[in-house]
Amino acid sequence: KLFLLAIALLMPILAQDSAVLNGNDPVLLATQNQEKIGSPKFAVKRGNFTYQFVDAKIKAEFAKNPAKYEIQMGGACARMGANSGSMGNPSRYSVYGKKIYIFGSDDCQEIFMKDPKSFIDKK
């Protein structure tokens, strides 16, 4: 039982190290709002997240300015804010202003998308 409890507690941490954004290329997502699955062959780990890209050229574009394309707010829930301690789920994302934001719940994502400017301007 203790082993299963340890695994259950570690799953969110382990999940963050796998490809985020459901494997979608963050450059294409941010710049073209296009969901296209990247390849583990063109993956890069940045912070707590591993991003996949469709090819070496797009991976190089990310490397030039990763802050432009990576998940914003260090992975905090975009609705709750970075200071709330509420982390987002890297599979629950939206693009606003060519930036990628993640959310802790469907409700957070829905509320944020009704008026994203009001949440971004607070940060």
C-alpha atoms as an extended CHARMM CRD file, in Angstrom:
* protein
*
       123  EXT
         1         1  LYS       CA              0.0000000000        0.0000000000        0.0000000000  PROA      1               0.0000000000
         2         2  LEU       CA              2.8240000000        2.3800000000        0.8130000000  PROA      2               0.0000000000
         3         3  PHE       CA              4.3560000000        1.7430000000       -2.6090000000  PROA      3               0.0000000000
         4         4  LEU       CA              1.0540000000        2.5490000000       -4.3570000000  PROA      4               0.0000000000
         5         5  LEU       CA              0.6820000000        5.7320000000       -2.3020000000  PROA      5               0.0000000000
         6         6  ALA       CA              4.2100000000        6.8080000000       -3.2600000000  PROA      6               0.0000000000
         7         7  ILE       CA              3.4710000000        6.1800000000       -6.9540000000  PROA      7               0.0000000000
         8         8  ALA       CA              0.1960000000        8.1400000000       -6.7290000000  PROA      8               0.0000000000
         9         9  LEU       CA              1.9910000000       11.0970000000       -5.1450000000  PROA      9               0.0000000000
        10        10  LEU       CA              4.8010000000       11.0510000000       -7.7170000000  PROA      10              0.0000000000
        11        11  MET       CA              2.5980000000       10.7360000000      -10.8270000000  PROA      11              0.0000000000
        12        12  PRO       CA              2.0350000000       14.5050000000      -11.2950000000  PROA      12              0.0000000000
        13        13  ILE       CA              5.7890000000       15.0990000000      -11.0580000000  PROA      13              0.0000000000
        14        14  LEU       CA              6.6200000000       12.2630000000      -13.4570000000  PROA      14              0.0000000000
        15        15  ALA       CA              3.9170000000       13.3600000000      -15.8930000000  PROA      15              0.0000000000
        16        16  GLN       CA              5.4540000000       16.8160000000      -16.1980000000  PROA      16              0.0000000000
        17        17  ASP       CA              8.6630000000       15.3180000000      -17.5440000000  PROA      17              0.0000000000
        18        18  SER       CA              6.9020000000       13.6470000000      -20.4700000000  PROA      18              0.0000000000
        19        19  ALA       CA              5.9820000000       15.6550000000      -23.5590000000  PROA      19              0.0000000000
        20        20  VAL       CA              3.6020000000       18.4750000000      -22.7190000000  PROA      20              0.0000000000
        21        21  LEU       CA              0.7950000000       20.0700000000      -24.7250000000  PROA      21              0.0000000000
        22        22  ASN       CA             -0.3330000000       16.5640000000      -25.7210000000  PROA      22              0.0000000000
        23        23  GLY       CA              2.8760000000       16.3380000000      -27.7530000000  PROA      23              0.0000000000
        24        24  ASN       CA              2.0110000000       19.3480000000      -29.9020000000  PROA      24              0.0000000000
        25        25  ASP       CA              4.8140000000       21.5250000000      -31.2220000000  PROA      25              0.0000000000
        26        26  PRO       CA              4.7830000000       24.7180000000      -29.0920000000  PROA      26              0.0000000000
        27        27  VAL       CA              6.1630000000       26.9420000000      -31.8710000000  PROA      27              0.0000000000
        28        28  LEU       CA              3.3800000000       25.9880000000      -34.2800000000  PROA      28              0.0000000000
        29        29  LEU       CA              0.8480000000       26.2180000000      -31.4760000000  PROA      29              0.0000000000
        30        30  ALA       CA              1.9250000000       29.7070000000      -30.3970000000  PROA      30              0.0000000000
        31        31  THR       CA              2.5330000000       31.2490000000      -33.8160000000  PROA      31              0.0000000000
        32        32  GLN       CA             -0.1460000000       29.5730000000      -35.9430000000  PROA      32              0.0000000000
        33        33  ASN       CA             -2.5100000000       28.1310000000      -33.3160000000  PROA      33              0.0000000000
        34        34  GLN       CA             -1.8580000000       24.8480000000      -35.1370000000  PROA      34              0.0000000000
        35        35  GLU       CA             -1.9200000000       21.5490000000      -33.2640000000  PROA      35              0.0000000000
        36        36  LYS       CA              0.6930000000       19.3030000000      -34.8360000000  PROA      36              0.0000000000
        37        37  ILE       CA              2.3510000000       16.4880000000      -32.9080000000  PROA      37              0.0000000000
        38        38  GLY       CA              6.0980000000       16.8150000000      -32.5880000000  PROA      38              0.0000000000
        39        39  SER       CA              8.5960000000       13.9810000000      -32.5190000000  PROA      39              0.0000000000
        40        40  PRO       CA             10.5380000000       12.6980000000      -29.5010000000  PROA      40              0.0000000000
        41        41  LYS       CA             13.5140000000       12.8420000000      -31.9010000000  PROA      41              0.0000000000
        42        42  PHE       CA             13.2380000000       16.6680000000      -31.7830000000  PROA      42              0.0000000000
        43        43  ALA       CA             12.5460000000       17.1210000000      -28.0720000000  PROA      43              0.0000000000
        44        44  VAL       CA             14.0290000000       19.5560000000      -25.5850000000  PROA      44              0.0000000000
        45        45  LYS       CA             13.6120000000       19.7530000000      -21.8320000000  PROA      45              0.0000000000
        46        46  ARG       CA             13.1930000000       23.2280000000      -20.3960000000  PROA      46              0.0000000000
        47        47  GLY       CA             12.4140000000       23.6420000000      -16.7080000000  PROA      47              0.0000000000
        48        48  ASN       CA              9.8630000000       21.0160000000      -15.6910000000  PROA      48              0.0000000000
        49        49  PHE       CA              8.6300000000       20.4580000000      -19.2260000000  PROA      49              0.0000000000
        50        50  THR       CA              9.7200000000       18.4950000000      -22.2830000000  PROA      50              0.0000000000
        51        51  TYR       CA              8.6370000000       20.0210000000      -25.5850000000  PROA      51              0.0000000000
        52        52  GLN       CA              8.5050000000       18.1510000000      -28.9010000000  PROA      52              0.0000000000
        53        53  PHE       CA              8.9570000000       19.7280000000      -32.3350000000  PROA      53              0.0000000000
        54        54  VAL       CA              8.0190000000       18.5750000000      -35.8180000000  PROA      54              0.0000000000
        55        55  ASP       CA             11.5260000000       19.1270000000      -37.1870000000  PROA      55              0.0000000000
        56        56  ALA       CA             15.0240000000       20.4260000000      -36.4070000000  PROA      56              0.0000000000
        57        57  LYS       CA             14.3390000000       23.8420000000      -37.9690000000  PROA      57              0.0000000000
        58        58  ILE       CA             11.4260000000       24.5550000000      -35.6260000000  PROA      58              0.0000000000
        59        59  LYS       CA             13.3910000000       23.2080000000      -32.6530000000  PROA      59              0.0000000000
        60        60  ALA       CA             16.1650000000       25.6890000000      -33.5500000000  PROA      60              0.0000000000
        61        61  GLU       CA             13.5790000000       28.5060000000      -33.6880000000  PROA      61              0.0000000000
        62        62  PHE       CA             12.4810000000       27.5880000000      -30.1490000000  PROA      62              0.0000000000
        63        63  ALA       CA             16.1120000000       27.5700000000      -28.9680000000  PROA      63              0.0000000000
        64        64  LYS       CA             16.5930000000       31.1740000000      -30.1700000000  PROA      64              0.0000000000
        65        65  ASN       CA             13.8730000000       32.4880000000      -27.8400000000  PROA      65              0.0000000000
        66        66  PRO       CA             12.3190000000       29.7660000000      -25.6660000000  PROA      66              0.0000000000
        67        67  ALA       CA             10.4240000000       32.2240000000      -23.4390000000  PROA      67              0.0000000000
        68        68  LYS       CA              8.4110000000       33.2730000000      -26.4800000000  PROA      68              0.0000000000
        69        69  TYR       CA              7.0920000000       29.7570000000      -27.1190000000  PROA      69              0.0000000000
        70        70  GLU       CA              7.1380000000       27.8570000000      -23.8430000000  PROA      70              0.0000000000
        71        71  ILE       CA              4.3200000000       27.5010000000      -21.3130000000  PROA      71              0.0000000000
        72        72  GLN       CA              3.9050000000       30.8650000000      -19.6090000000  PROA      72              0.0000000000
        73        73  MET       CA              3.9890000000       31.6760000000      -15.8920000000  PROA      73              0.0000000000
        74        74  GLY       CA              6.3460000000       28.7940000000      -15.1200000000  PROA      74              0.0000000000
        75        75  GLY       CA              3.5070000000       26.3330000000      -15.4870000000  PROA      75              0.0000000000
        76        76  ALA       CA              1.1830000000       27.9420000000      -12.9550000000  PROA      76              0.0000000000
        77        77  CYS       CA             -2.5500000000       27.8930000000      -13.6360000000  PROA      77              0.0000000000
        78        78  ALA       CA             -3.1520000000       30.9960000000      -15.7730000000  PROA      78              0.0000000000
        79        79  ARG       CA             -6.4280000000       31.7960000000      -14.0270000000  PROA      79              0.0000000000
        80        80  MET       CA             -5.1890000000       31.2760000000      -10.4530000000  PROA      80              0.0000000000
        81        81  GLY       CA             -1.8770000000       33.0370000000      -11.0120000000  PROA      81              0.0000000000
        82        82  ALA       CA              1.7540000000       32.2770000000      -10.3310000000  PROA      82              0.0000000000
        83        83  ASN       CA              1.5710000000       33.2940000000       -6.6680000000  PROA      83              0.0000000000
        84        84  SER       CA             -1.3350000000       30.9570000000       -5.9020000000  PROA      84              0.0000000000
        85        85  GLY       CA              0.8440000000       27.8440000000       -5.9650000000  PROA      85              0.0000000000
        86        86  SER       CA             -1.7460000000       26.2320000000       -8.2510000000  PROA      86              0.0000000000
        87        87  MET       CA              0.0290000000       24.3950000000      -11.0510000000  PROA      87              0.0000000000
        88        88  GLY       CA             -1.5750000000       23.8690000000      -14.4050000000  PROA      88              0.0000000000
        89        89  ASN       CA             -2.0000000000       20.6260000000      -16.2630000000  PROA      89              0.0000000000
        90        90  PRO       CA              0.2970000000       20.7430000000      -19.3230000000  PROA      90              0.0000000000
        91        91  SER       CA             -2.3360000000       18.8450000000      -21.3100000000  PROA      91              0.0000000000
        92        92  ARG       CA             -5.0080000000       21.5040000000      -20.6240000000  PROA      92              0.0000000000
        93        93  TYR       CA             -3.8490000000       24.5590000000      -22.5590000000  PROA      93              0.0000000000
        94        94  SER       CA             -5.0070000000       27.5760000000      -24.5460000000  PROA      94              0.0000000000
        95        95  VAL       CA             -3.2280000000       30.0980000000      -26.7150000000  PROA      95              0.0000000000
        96        96  TYR       CA             -3.8240000000       33.7850000000      -26.1040000000  PROA      96              0.0000000000
        97        97  GLY       CA             -1.7570000000       36.5850000000      -27.6450000000  PROA      97              0.0000000000
        98        98  LYS       CA              0.5860000000       34.0160000000      -29.2320000000  PROA      98              0.0000000000
        99        99  LYS       CA              1.4510000000       32.6950000000      -25.7500000000  PROA      99              0.0000000000
       100       100  ILE       CA              0.6130000000       29.2790000000      -24.3140000000  PROA      100             0.0000000000
       101       101  TYR       CA             -1.1310000000       29.0850000000      -20.9420000000  PROA      101             0.0000000000
       102       102  ILE       CA             -2.0740000000       26.0140000000      -18.9380000000  PROA      102             0.0000000000
       103       103  PHE       CA             -4.8140000000       25.4980000000      -16.3630000000  PROA      103             0.0000000000
       104       104  GLY       CA             -5.4900000000       23.5160000000      -13.2130000000  PROA      104             0.0000000000
       105       105  SER       CA             -9.0340000000       22.5890000000      -14.1950000000  PROA      105             0.0000000000
       106       106  ASP       CA            -11.5950000000       22.8260000000      -16.9830000000  PROA      106             0.0000000000
       107       107  ASP       CA            -13.3770000000       25.5550000000      -14.9930000000  PROA      107             0.0000000000
       108       108  CYS       CA            -10.1980000000       27.6250000000      -14.7580000000  PROA      108             0.0000000000
       109       109  GLN       CA             -9.6420000000       27.3180000000      -18.4960000000  PROA      109             0.0000000000
       110       110  GLU       CA            -13.2420000000       28.2210000000      -19.3170000000  PROA      110             0.0000000000
       111       111  ILE       CA            -13.2660000000       31.2660000000      -17.0150000000  PROA      111             0.0000000000
       112       112  PHE       CA             -9.8870000000       32.4520000000      -18.3220000000  PROA      112             0.0000000000
       113       113  MET       CA            -10.9490000000       32.1670000000      -21.9720000000  PROA      113             0.0000000000
       114       114  LYS       CA            -14.0650000000       34.2790000000      -21.4010000000  PROA      114             0.0000000000
       115       115  ASP       CA            -11.8450000000       37.2780000000      -20.6160000000  PROA      115             0.0000000000
       116       116  PRO       CA             -8.1400000000       36.3580000000      -20.8790000000  PROA      116             0.0000000000
       117       117  LYS       CA             -6.9850000000       39.9690000000      -20.9900000000  PROA      117             0.0000000000
       118       118  SER       CA             -8.2620000000       40.5680000000      -17.4700000000  PROA      118             0.0000000000
       119       119  PHE       CA             -6.1030000000       37.7190000000      -16.1330000000  PROA      119             0.0000000000
       120       120  ILE       CA             -2.9750000000       38.5200000000      -18.1530000000  PROA      120             0.0000000000
       121       121  ASP       CA             -3.0160000000       42.1930000000      -17.2350000000  PROA      121             0.0000000000
       122       122  LYS       CA             -3.0290000000       41.2600000000      -13.5220000000  PROA      122             0.0000000000
       123       123  LYS       CA              0.2250000000       39.3180000000      -13.8070000000  PROA      123             0.0000000000
